[in-house]
């Protein structure tokens, strides 16, 4: 039989994705994620194996003008993108945490992409799959050509909107004194409906808003609500041990902040205000799926959403309990958490088995191909060592 090739590389295996209904039913066993290591990156991206970059949540006074401080924003230095796993392995080693042959080490982003596939069948994605000589499986972050094109084509507004997310994180973690008492009261929150006047009232006249923007801009040093400017390089990462049925993973996840006593992790998100019925439907279908998946995987119990207007002014805060998010959308029938997890299990078990059958220390590329609605596992020919990722990305993928 003729050998199948993809971009000149040998196809090792294919797996049809099918439709969400195939993955419905009881969820697979997914143990409570257990934190086994962590690391912090400071503003110069130096790594420390401690929690120095983990910040405390304080609800910011509203409104928050997210665009403030854009001029002094230090974007993430992406010289070492896609993020290499070296820091994750070093963090595991610092805790003397053994990683066994056949176990997977990955950044969370790979699992976000993979498990959302049944509900995003037209978005392609790629993940590097490397087996170390000792048998540990690395899932490397890869950007597709499509994503690189999108990134390169970002216009001014799109770059500002990217800043808004970091600016919100800064605004929510700028407080010091009130930090300990600032747990969001999740039990009281619900998805705002367009008929809920409190959710959508524009609480301030435009002149009052201008005044507030000026004042907050000054008090906060012009930096997106935070003391000092926003530096997207600082981050705290937790490394979680996950059990998905028989699959064992060590997953590094960036953690936005913590709140409460005892402290629990909190994910921060921005989203457009829900003004039209269509906004709410889209929020539930797309945003809540992403928020749930990302937070569920790392066992982060709460997501605090800053709802912003078109100008990037947050007018409402709402906290969601991660485990309750699926129930909020169940009636709409737009997505089902079991589908993501069952699909993830099938794919990861398949990848582990495929790699197990290959000799040596293979370097493969796992790609989701929308046109065929299937996964391809191909040999990543001539792939270099960790430092060569950019070369792999530019020259071959
Ligand atoms: P929002 O998600 O509120 O827009 P995270 O929420 O995962 O902690 O990421 C924090 C912020 O980083 C995001 O805030 C967004 O501003 C920016 N960001 C993260 N991933 C991004 C991506 N793929 N493209 C553009 N911006 C991104
Ligand atoms: Mg974050
Ligand atoms: Mg966030």
GROMACS .gro file of C-alpha atoms and ligand atoms in nm:
model
  426
    1UNK     CA    1   0.000   0.000   0.000
    2UNK     CA    2   0.113   0.353  -0.072
    3UNK     CA    3   0.265   0.546   0.214
    4UNK     CA    4   0.067   0.854   0.311
    5UNK     CA    5   0.265   1.177   0.339
    6UNK     CA    6   0.188   1.513   0.498
    7UNK     CA    7   0.412   1.805   0.390
    8UNK     CA    8   0.662   1.542   0.282
    9UNK     CA    9   0.658   1.373   0.622
   10UNK     CA   10   0.549   1.017   0.682
   11UNK     CA   11   0.204   0.971   0.836
   12UNK     CA   12   0.236   0.728   1.126
   13UNK     CA   13  -0.133   0.707   1.211
   14UNK     CA   14  -0.474   0.872   1.167
   15UNK     CA   15  -0.774   0.894   1.397
   16UNK     CA   16  -1.117   1.013   1.285
   17UNK     CA   17  -1.268   1.281   1.510
   18UNK     CA   18  -1.636   1.231   1.425
   19UNK     CA   19  -1.907   1.433   1.595
   20UNK     CA   20  -1.971   1.534   1.957
   21UNK     CA   21  -2.256   1.284   1.995
   22UNK     CA   22  -2.005   0.997   1.972
   23UNK     CA   23  -1.841   1.112   2.295
   24UNK     CA   24  -2.153   1.173   2.502
   25UNK     CA   25  -2.232   0.958   2.800
   26UNK     CA   26  -2.066   0.919   3.137
   27UNK     CA   27  -1.746   1.120   3.181
   28UNK     CA   28  -1.416   0.934   3.212
   29UNK     CA   29  -1.251   0.911   3.549
   30UNK     CA   30  -1.066   1.237   3.608
   31UNK     CA   31  -0.895   1.261   3.946
   32UNK     CA   32  -0.879   1.589   4.132
   33UNK     CA   33  -0.571   1.764   3.990
   34UNK     CA   34  -0.289   1.753   4.242
   35UNK     CA   35  -0.030   2.028   4.249
   36UNK     CA   36   0.315   1.871   4.257
   37UNK     CA   37   0.545   2.159   4.158
   38UNK     CA   38   0.544   2.524   4.060
   39UNK     CA   39   0.758   2.807   3.931
   40UNK     CA   40   0.747   3.184   3.901
   41UNK     CA   41   0.881   3.403   3.624
   42UNK     CA   42   0.984   3.755   3.714
   43UNK     CA   43   0.959   4.064   3.494
   44UNK     CA   44   1.280   3.969   3.316
   45UNK     CA   45   1.149   3.613   3.265
   46UNK     CA   46   1.400   3.463   3.507
   47UNK     CA   47   1.265   3.143   3.666
   48UNK     CA   48   1.234   3.080   4.040
   49UNK     CA   49   1.097   2.758   4.186
   50UNK     CA   50   0.864   2.929   4.431
   51UNK     CA   51   0.540   3.131   4.444
   52UNK     CA   52   0.679   3.482   4.431
   53UNK     CA   53   0.475   3.572   4.122
   54UNK     CA   54   0.145   3.440   4.262
   55UNK     CA   55  -0.078   3.736   4.341
   56UNK     CA   56  -0.384   3.793   4.560
   57UNK     CA   57  -0.724   3.878   4.417
   58UNK     CA   58  -0.896   4.199   4.520
   59UNK     CA   59  -1.217   4.301   4.342
   60UNK     CA   60  -1.131   4.629   4.169
   61UNK     CA   61  -1.358   4.931   4.214
   62UNK     CA   62  -1.573   4.968   3.903
   63UNK     CA   63  -1.552   5.090   3.639
   64UNK     CA   64  -1.206   4.976   3.531
   65UNK     CA   65  -1.074   5.141   3.215
   66UNK     CA   66  -0.868   4.856   3.073
   67UNK     CA   67  -0.710   5.061   2.798
   68UNK     CA   68  -0.528   5.287   3.046
   69UNK     CA   69  -0.158   5.217   3.059
   70UNK     CA   70  -0.138   5.066   2.710
   71UNK     CA   71   0.152   5.300   2.626
   72UNK     CA   72   0.369   5.163   2.908
   73UNK     CA   73   0.269   4.799   2.858
   74UNK     CA   74   0.557   4.552   2.836
   75UNK     CA   75   0.432   4.269   2.613
   76UNK     CA   76   0.537   3.913   2.669
   77UNK     CA   77   0.886   3.848   2.540
   78UNK     CA   78   0.823   3.564   2.298
   79UNK     CA   79   1.187   3.497   2.213
   80UNK     CA   80   1.151   3.148   2.358
   81UNK     CA   81   0.807   3.077   2.211
   82UNK     CA   82   0.663   2.825   2.175
   83UNK     CA   83   0.722   2.781   2.546
   84UNK     CA   84   0.978   2.504   2.604
   85UNK     CA   85   0.912   2.240   2.868
   86UNK     CA   86   1.257   2.276   3.027
   87UNK     CA   87   1.124   2.492   3.313
   88UNK     CA   88   0.848   2.240   3.384
   89UNK     CA   89   1.097   1.953   3.405
   90UNK     CA   90   1.321   2.164   3.626
   91UNK     CA   91   1.029   2.245   3.858
   92UNK     CA   92   0.942   1.873   3.883
   93UNK     CA   93   1.307   1.790   3.954
   94UNK     CA   94   1.322   2.060   4.222
   95UNK     CA   95   1.041   1.873   4.403
   96UNK     CA   96   1.205   1.535   4.336
   97UNK     CA   97   0.887   1.441   4.153
   98UNK     CA   98   0.955   1.134   3.937
   99UNK     CA   99   0.806   1.114   3.587
  100UNK     CA  100   0.763   0.757   3.464
  101UNK     CA  101   0.795   0.618   3.110
  102UNK     CA  102   0.466   0.659   2.922
  103UNK     CA  103   0.361   0.958   3.133
  104UNK     CA  104   0.299   1.288   2.959
  105UNK     CA  105   0.443   1.633   3.036
  106UNK     CA  106   0.266   1.929   2.875
  107UNK     CA  107   0.148   2.286   2.901
  108UNK     CA  108  -0.225   2.322   2.959
  109UNK     CA  109  -0.276   2.504   2.631
  110UNK     CA  110  -0.222   2.179   2.438
  111UNK     CA  111  -0.504   2.012   2.630
  112UNK     CA  112  -0.733   2.315   2.583
  113UNK     CA  113  -0.688   2.291   2.208
  114UNK     CA  114  -0.722   1.917   2.194
  115UNK     CA  115  -1.029   1.879   2.412
  116UNK     CA  116  -1.222   2.163   2.247
  117UNK     CA  117  -1.189   1.999   1.903
  118UNK     CA  118  -1.535   1.835   1.889
  119UNK     CA  119  -1.686   2.184   1.933
  120UNK     CA  120  -1.438   2.372   1.710
  121UNK     CA  121  -1.414   2.137   1.411
  122UNK     CA  122  -1.294   2.407   1.170
  123UNK     CA  123  -0.992   2.527   1.374
  124UNK     CA  124  -0.673   2.340   1.294
  125UNK     CA  125  -0.406   2.293   1.560
  126UNK     CA  126  -0.073   2.117   1.604
  127UNK     CA  127   0.109   1.965   1.899
  128UNK     CA  128   0.466   1.831   1.899
  129UNK     CA  129   0.485   1.477   2.043
  130UNK     CA  130   0.835   1.373   2.149
  131UNK     CA  131   0.941   1.065   2.336
  132UNK     CA  132   1.247   1.115   2.549
  133UNK     CA  133   1.501   0.831   2.541
  134UNK     CA  134   1.379   0.730   2.888
  135UNK     CA  135   1.018   0.695   2.765
  136UNK     CA  136   0.861   1.017   2.900
  137UNK     CA  137   0.626   1.180   2.649
  138UNK     CA  138   0.656   1.552   2.587
  139UNK     CA  139   0.371   1.746   2.428
  140UNK     CA  140   0.528   2.058   2.279
  141UNK     CA  141   0.338   2.376   2.203
  142UNK     CA  142   0.326   2.444   1.829
  143UNK     CA  143   0.162   2.728   1.639
  144UNK     CA  144   0.003   2.648   1.305
  145UNK     CA  145   0.066   2.859   0.999
  146UNK     CA  146  -0.288   2.986   1.036
  147UNK     CA  147  -0.219   3.110   1.390
  148UNK     CA  148   0.112   3.269   1.288
  149UNK     CA  149  -0.063   3.453   1.005
  150UNK     CA  150  -0.334   3.573   1.244
  151UNK     CA  151  -0.073   3.687   1.492
  152UNK     CA  152   0.125   3.876   1.228
  153UNK     CA  153  -0.191   4.043   1.099
  154UNK     CA  154  -0.296   4.184   1.439
  155UNK     CA  155  -0.403   4.545   1.403
  156UNK     CA  156  -0.392   4.822   1.661
  157UNK     CA  157  -0.734   4.743   1.809
  158UNK     CA  158  -0.656   4.374   1.833
  159UNK     CA  159  -0.327   4.447   2.014
  160UNK     CA  160  -0.513   4.673   2.253
  161UNK     CA  161  -0.772   4.406   2.319
  162UNK     CA  162  -0.496   4.162   2.401
  163UNK     CA  163  -0.361   4.418   2.647
  164UNK     CA  164  -0.706   4.448   2.808
  165UNK     CA  165  -0.686   4.093   2.939
  166UNK     CA  166  -0.353   4.160   3.114
  167UNK     CA  167  -0.478   4.498   3.230
  168UNK     CA  168  -0.775   4.329   3.396
  169UNK     CA  169  -0.544   4.084   3.571
  170UNK     CA  170  -0.342   4.379   3.695
  171UNK     CA  171  -0.652   4.564   3.817
  172UNK     CA  172  -0.770   4.256   4.009
  173UNK     CA  173  -0.437   4.194   4.178
  174UNK     CA  174  -0.326   4.549   4.258
  175UNK     CA  175  -0.475   4.561   4.606
  176UNK     CA  176  -0.265   4.469   4.904
  177UNK     CA  177  -0.449   4.528   5.234
  178UNK     CA  178  -0.785   4.377   5.141
  179UNK     CA  179  -0.638   4.075   4.971
  180UNK     CA  180  -0.705   3.817   5.240
  181UNK     CA  181  -1.078   3.891   5.269
  182UNK     CA  182  -1.145   3.910   4.901
  183UNK     CA  183  -1.289   3.572   4.810
  184UNK     CA  184  -1.552   3.611   4.538
  185UNK     CA  185  -1.890   3.496   4.663
  186UNK     CA  186  -1.965   3.251   4.388
  187UNK     CA  187  -2.292   3.120   4.527
  188UNK     CA  188  -2.462   3.448   4.451
  189UNK     CA  189  -2.369   3.467   4.086
  190UNK     CA  190  -2.555   3.364   3.774
  191UNK     CA  191  -2.529   3.418   3.403
  192UNK     CA  192  -2.672   3.767   3.357
  193UNK     CA  193  -2.975   3.779   3.135
  194UNK     CA  194  -3.055   4.070   2.906
  195UNK     CA  195  -3.362   4.140   3.117
  196UNK     CA  196  -3.154   4.185   3.429
  197UNK     CA  197  -3.139   4.562   3.463
  198UNK     CA  198  -2.859   4.555   3.716
  199UNK     CA  199  -2.632   4.373   3.476
  200UNK     CA  200  -2.653   4.618   3.195
  201UNK     CA  201  -2.736   4.958   3.338
  202UNK     CA  202  -2.476   5.208   3.242
  203UNK     CA  203  -2.408   5.320   3.591
  204UNK     CA  204  -2.232   5.639   3.506
  205UNK     CA  205  -2.290   5.935   3.280
  206UNK     CA  206  -2.016   5.979   3.023
  207UNK     CA  207  -1.877   6.288   3.197
  208UNK     CA  208  -1.865   6.101   3.529
  209UNK     CA  209  -1.696   5.813   3.354
  210UNK     CA  210  -1.435   6.041   3.204
  211UNK     CA  211  -1.364   6.178   3.549
  212UNK     CA  212  -1.327   5.828   3.694
  213UNK     CA  213  -1.100   5.722   3.412
  214UNK     CA  214  -0.878   6.023   3.473
  215UNK     CA  215  -0.870   5.963   3.846
  216UNK     CA  216  -0.802   5.591   3.831
  217UNK     CA  217  -0.546   5.650   3.561
  218UNK     CA  218  -0.356   5.879   3.795
  219UNK     CA  219  -0.398   5.684   4.118
  220UNK     CA  220  -0.288   5.366   3.954
  221UNK     CA  221   0.021   5.509   3.797
  222UNK     CA  222  -0.142   5.486   3.455
  223UNK     CA  223  -0.089   5.113   3.452
  224UNK     CA  224  -0.413   4.939   3.373
  225UNK     CA  225  -0.541   4.974   3.726
  226UNK     CA  226  -0.231   4.825   3.882
  227UNK     CA  227   0.047   4.984   4.078
  228UNK     CA  228   0.301   5.040   3.803
  229UNK     CA  229   0.260   4.923   3.447
  230UNK     CA  230   0.158   4.586   3.316
  231UNK     CA  231   0.442   4.348   3.244
  232UNK     CA  232   0.309   4.037   3.075
  233UNK     CA  233   0.632   3.848   3.147
  234UNK     CA  234   0.561   3.794   3.516
  235UNK     CA  235   0.368   3.475   3.576
  236UNK     CA  236   0.308   3.196   3.821
  237UNK     CA  237   0.276   2.840   3.692
  238UNK     CA  238   0.153   2.541   3.886
  239UNK     CA  239   0.239   2.190   3.768
  240UNK     CA  240  -0.053   1.955   3.826
  241UNK     CA  241  -0.054   1.578   3.819
  242UNK     CA  242  -0.361   1.461   3.627
  243UNK     CA  243  -0.522   1.121   3.594
  244UNK     CA  244  -0.752   1.075   3.297
  245UNK     CA  245  -0.853   0.710   3.319
  246UNK     CA  246  -0.521   0.529   3.254
  247UNK     CA  247  -0.341   0.835   3.117
  248UNK     CA  248  -0.101   1.011   3.354
  249UNK     CA  249  -0.006   1.370   3.284
  250UNK     CA  250   0.200   1.646   3.440
  251UNK     CA  251   0.044   1.969   3.321
  252UNK     CA  252   0.184   2.320   3.371
  253UNK     CA  253  -0.082   2.589   3.399
  254UNK     CA  254  -0.044   2.963   3.438
  255UNK     CA  255  -0.241   3.070   3.746
  256UNK     CA  256  -0.376   3.425   3.758
  257UNK     CA  257  -0.423   3.473   4.134
  258UNK     CA  258  -0.559   3.332   4.457
  259UNK     CA  259  -0.834   3.438   4.695
  260UNK     CA  260  -0.995   3.339   5.022
  261UNK     CA  261  -0.896   3.161   5.338
  262UNK     CA  262  -0.774   2.895   5.283
  263UNK     CA  263  -0.658   3.042   4.955
  264UNK     CA  264  -0.788   2.893   4.631
  265UNK     CA  265  -0.680   2.972   4.279
  266UNK     CA  266  -0.888   3.211   4.070
  267UNK     CA  267  -0.892   3.245   3.690
  268UNK     CA  268  -0.950   3.598   3.557
  269UNK     CA  269  -1.119   3.662   3.225
  270UNK     CA  270  -1.259   3.954   3.033
  271UNK     CA  271  -1.562   3.930   2.808
  272UNK     CA  272  -1.792   4.161   2.617
  273UNK     CA  273  -2.096   4.285   2.812
  274UNK     CA  274  -2.402   4.075   2.738
  275UNK     CA  275  -2.639   4.324   2.587
  276UNK     CA  276  -2.826   4.144   2.310
  277UNK     CA  277  -2.975   3.793   2.334
  278UNK     CA  278  -2.717   3.689   2.076
  279UNK     CA  279  -2.434   3.801   2.309
  280UNK     CA  280  -2.556   3.573   2.585
  281UNK     CA  281  -2.593   3.276   2.350
  282UNK     CA  282  -2.240   3.328   2.217
  283UNK     CA  283  -2.098   3.374   2.566
  284UNK     CA  284  -2.249   3.045   2.678
  285UNK     CA  285  -2.155   2.851   2.366
  286UNK     CA  286  -1.797   2.973   2.316
  287UNK     CA  287  -1.665   3.159   2.618
  288UNK     CA  288  -1.808   2.943   2.896
  289UNK     CA  289  -1.676   2.632   2.720
  290UNK     CA  290  -1.325   2.778   2.711
  291UNK     CA  291  -1.343   2.911   3.065
  292UNK     CA  292  -1.473   2.581   3.200
  293UNK     CA  293  -1.223   2.364   3.013
  294UNK     CA  294  -0.919   2.573   3.105
  295UNK     CA  295  -1.010   2.598   3.473
  296UNK     CA  296  -1.142   2.244   3.512
  297UNK     CA  297  -0.820   2.091   3.378
  298UNK     CA  298  -0.613   2.264   3.647
  299UNK     CA  299  -0.873   2.222   3.922
  300UNK     CA  300  -0.912   2.600   3.952
  301UNK     CA  301  -1.243   2.636   4.137
  302UNK     CA  302  -1.345   2.990   4.037
  303UNK     CA  303  -1.347   3.211   3.731
  304UNK     CA  304  -1.400   3.585   3.777
  305UNK     CA  305  -1.521   3.754   3.459
  306UNK     CA  306  -1.490   4.128   3.398
  307UNK     CA  307  -1.764   4.226   3.154
  308UNK     CA  308  -1.643   4.519   2.945
  309UNK     CA  309  -1.795   4.755   2.694
  310UNK     CA  310  -1.667   4.827   2.343
  311UNK     CA  311  -1.423   5.085   2.479
  312UNK     CA  312  -1.271   4.834   2.720
  313UNK     CA  313  -1.434   4.963   3.037
  314UNK     CA  314  -1.530   4.687   3.282
  315UNK     CA  315  -1.874   4.761   3.423
  316UNK     CA  316  -1.959   4.437   3.597
  317UNK     CA  317  -1.777   4.157   3.776
  318UNK     CA  318  -1.917   3.810   3.801
  319UNK     CA  319  -1.768   3.497   3.956
  320UNK     CA  320  -1.850   3.147   3.834
  321UNK     CA  321  -1.785   2.824   4.014
  322UNK     CA  322  -1.603   2.613   3.759
  323UNK     CA  323  -1.789   2.294   3.846
  324UNK     CA  324  -2.125   2.471   3.806
  325UNK     CA  325  -2.055   2.612   3.460
  326UNK     CA  326  -2.172   2.300   3.271
  327UNK     CA  327  -2.509   2.321   3.447
  328UNK     CA  328  -2.555   2.681   3.332
  329UNK     CA  329  -2.543   2.571   2.968
  330UNK     CA  330  -2.706   2.229   2.994
  331UNK     CA  331  -3.054   2.354   2.904
  332UNK     CA  332  -2.916   2.512   2.585
  333UNK     CA  333  -2.753   2.184   2.485
  334UNK     CA  334  -2.462   2.368   2.324
  335UNK     CA  335  -2.178   2.169   2.476
  336UNK     CA  336  -2.127   1.883   2.715
  337UNK     CA  337  -1.821   1.848   2.940
  338UNK     CA  338  -1.820   1.468   2.897
  339UNK     CA  339  -1.764   1.510   2.524
  340UNK     CA  340  -1.443   1.708   2.579
  341UNK     CA  341  -1.308   1.468   2.839
  342UNK     CA  342  -1.404   1.145   2.659
  343UNK     CA  343  -1.256   1.279   2.335
  344UNK     CA  344  -0.940   1.383   2.520
  345UNK     CA  345  -0.909   1.038   2.670
  346UNK     CA  346  -0.950   0.862   2.335
  347UNK     CA  347  -0.687   1.082   2.169
  348UNK     CA  348  -0.431   1.068   2.450
  349UNK     CA  349  -0.461   0.690   2.485
  350UNK     CA  350  -0.424   0.660   2.109
  351UNK     CA  351  -0.114   0.883   2.104
  352UNK     CA  352   0.049   0.692   2.391
  353UNK     CA  353  -0.015   0.361   2.212
  354UNK     CA  354   0.108   0.488   1.873
  355UNK     CA  355   0.430   0.622   2.022
  356UNK     CA  356   0.484   0.305   2.226
  357UNK     CA  357   0.499   0.104   1.903
  358UNK     CA  358   0.776   0.318   1.752
  359UNK     CA  359   1.144   0.252   1.816
  360UNK     CA  360   1.391   0.501   1.961
  361UNK     CA  361   1.302   0.855   2.061
  362UNK     CA  362   1.059   0.961   1.790
  363UNK     CA  363   0.969   1.325   1.726
  364UNK     CA  364   0.619   1.347   1.588
  365UNK     CA  365   0.362   1.610   1.506
  366UNK     CA  366  -0.001   1.563   1.607
  367UNK     CA  367  -0.220   1.771   1.380
  368UNK     CA  368  -0.595   1.821   1.363
  369UNK     CA  369  -0.697   1.845   0.998
  370UNK     CA  370  -1.037   2.018   0.967
  371UNK     CA  371  -1.090   1.928   0.600
  372UNK     CA  372  -1.083   1.556   0.684
  373UNK     CA  373  -1.207   1.596   1.042
  374UNK     CA  374  -0.926   1.367   1.150
  375UNK     CA  375  -0.609   1.363   1.355
  376UNK     CA  376  -0.277   1.294   1.185
  377UNK     CA  377   0.033   1.174   1.362
  378UNK     CA  378   0.332   1.244   1.138
  379UNK     CA  379   0.707   1.214   1.175
  380UNK     CA  380   0.858   1.551   1.248
  381UNK     CA  381   1.159   1.508   1.021
  382UNK     CA  382   1.485   1.674   1.108
  383UNK     CA  383   1.338   1.825   1.422
  384UNK     CA  384   1.610   1.976   1.634
  385UNK     CA  385   1.654   1.985   2.008
  386UNK     CA  386   1.453   2.214   2.232
  387UNK     CA  387   1.646   2.526   2.127
  388UNK     CA  388   1.564   2.454   1.766
  389UNK     CA  389   1.188   2.499   1.797
  390UNK     CA  390   1.177   2.823   1.611
  391UNK     CA  391   1.361   2.659   1.327
  392UNK     CA  392   1.117   2.370   1.325
  393UNK     CA  393   0.826   2.610   1.334
  394UNK     CA  394   0.946   2.838   1.056
  395UNK     CA  395   1.117   2.596   0.823
  396UNK     CA  396   0.906   2.289   0.836
  397UNK     CA  397   0.564   2.343   0.981
  398LIG     P1  398  -0.860   3.742   2.837
  398LIG     O1  399  -0.870   3.592   2.831
  398LIG     O2  400  -0.937   3.802   2.948
  398LIG     O3  401  -0.887   3.807   2.704
  398LIG     P2  402  -0.549   3.387   3.052
  398LIG     O4  403  -0.692   3.431   3.064
  398LIG     O5  404  -0.534   3.256   2.985
  398LIG     O6  405  -0.486   3.394   3.187
  398LIG     O7  406  -0.475   3.493   2.959
  398LIG     C1  407  -0.466   3.627   3.002
  398LIG     C2  408  -0.474   3.725   2.888
  398LIG     O8  409  -0.369   3.704   2.795
  398LIG     C3  410  -0.599   3.714   2.806
  398LIG     O9  411  -0.705   3.776   2.870
  398LIG     C4  412  -0.557   3.785   2.678
  398LIG    O10  413  -0.559   3.924   2.694
  398LIG     C5  414  -0.414   3.740   2.666
  398LIG     N1  415  -0.408   3.621   2.583
  398LIG     C6  416  -0.392   3.495   2.624
  398LIG     N2  417  -0.388   3.410   2.521
  398LIG     C7  418  -0.404   3.483   2.412
  398LIG     C8  419  -0.409   3.454   2.272
  398LIG     N3  420  -0.399   3.330   2.226
  398LIG     N4  421  -0.427   3.556   2.188
  398LIG     C9  422  -0.439   3.681   2.235
  398LIG     N5  423  -0.434   3.714   2.363
  398LIG    C10  424  -0.416   3.618   2.450
  399LIG    MG1  425  -0.355   3.410   3.297
  400LIG    MG1  426  -0.691   3.477   3.282
   0.00000   0.00000   0.00000
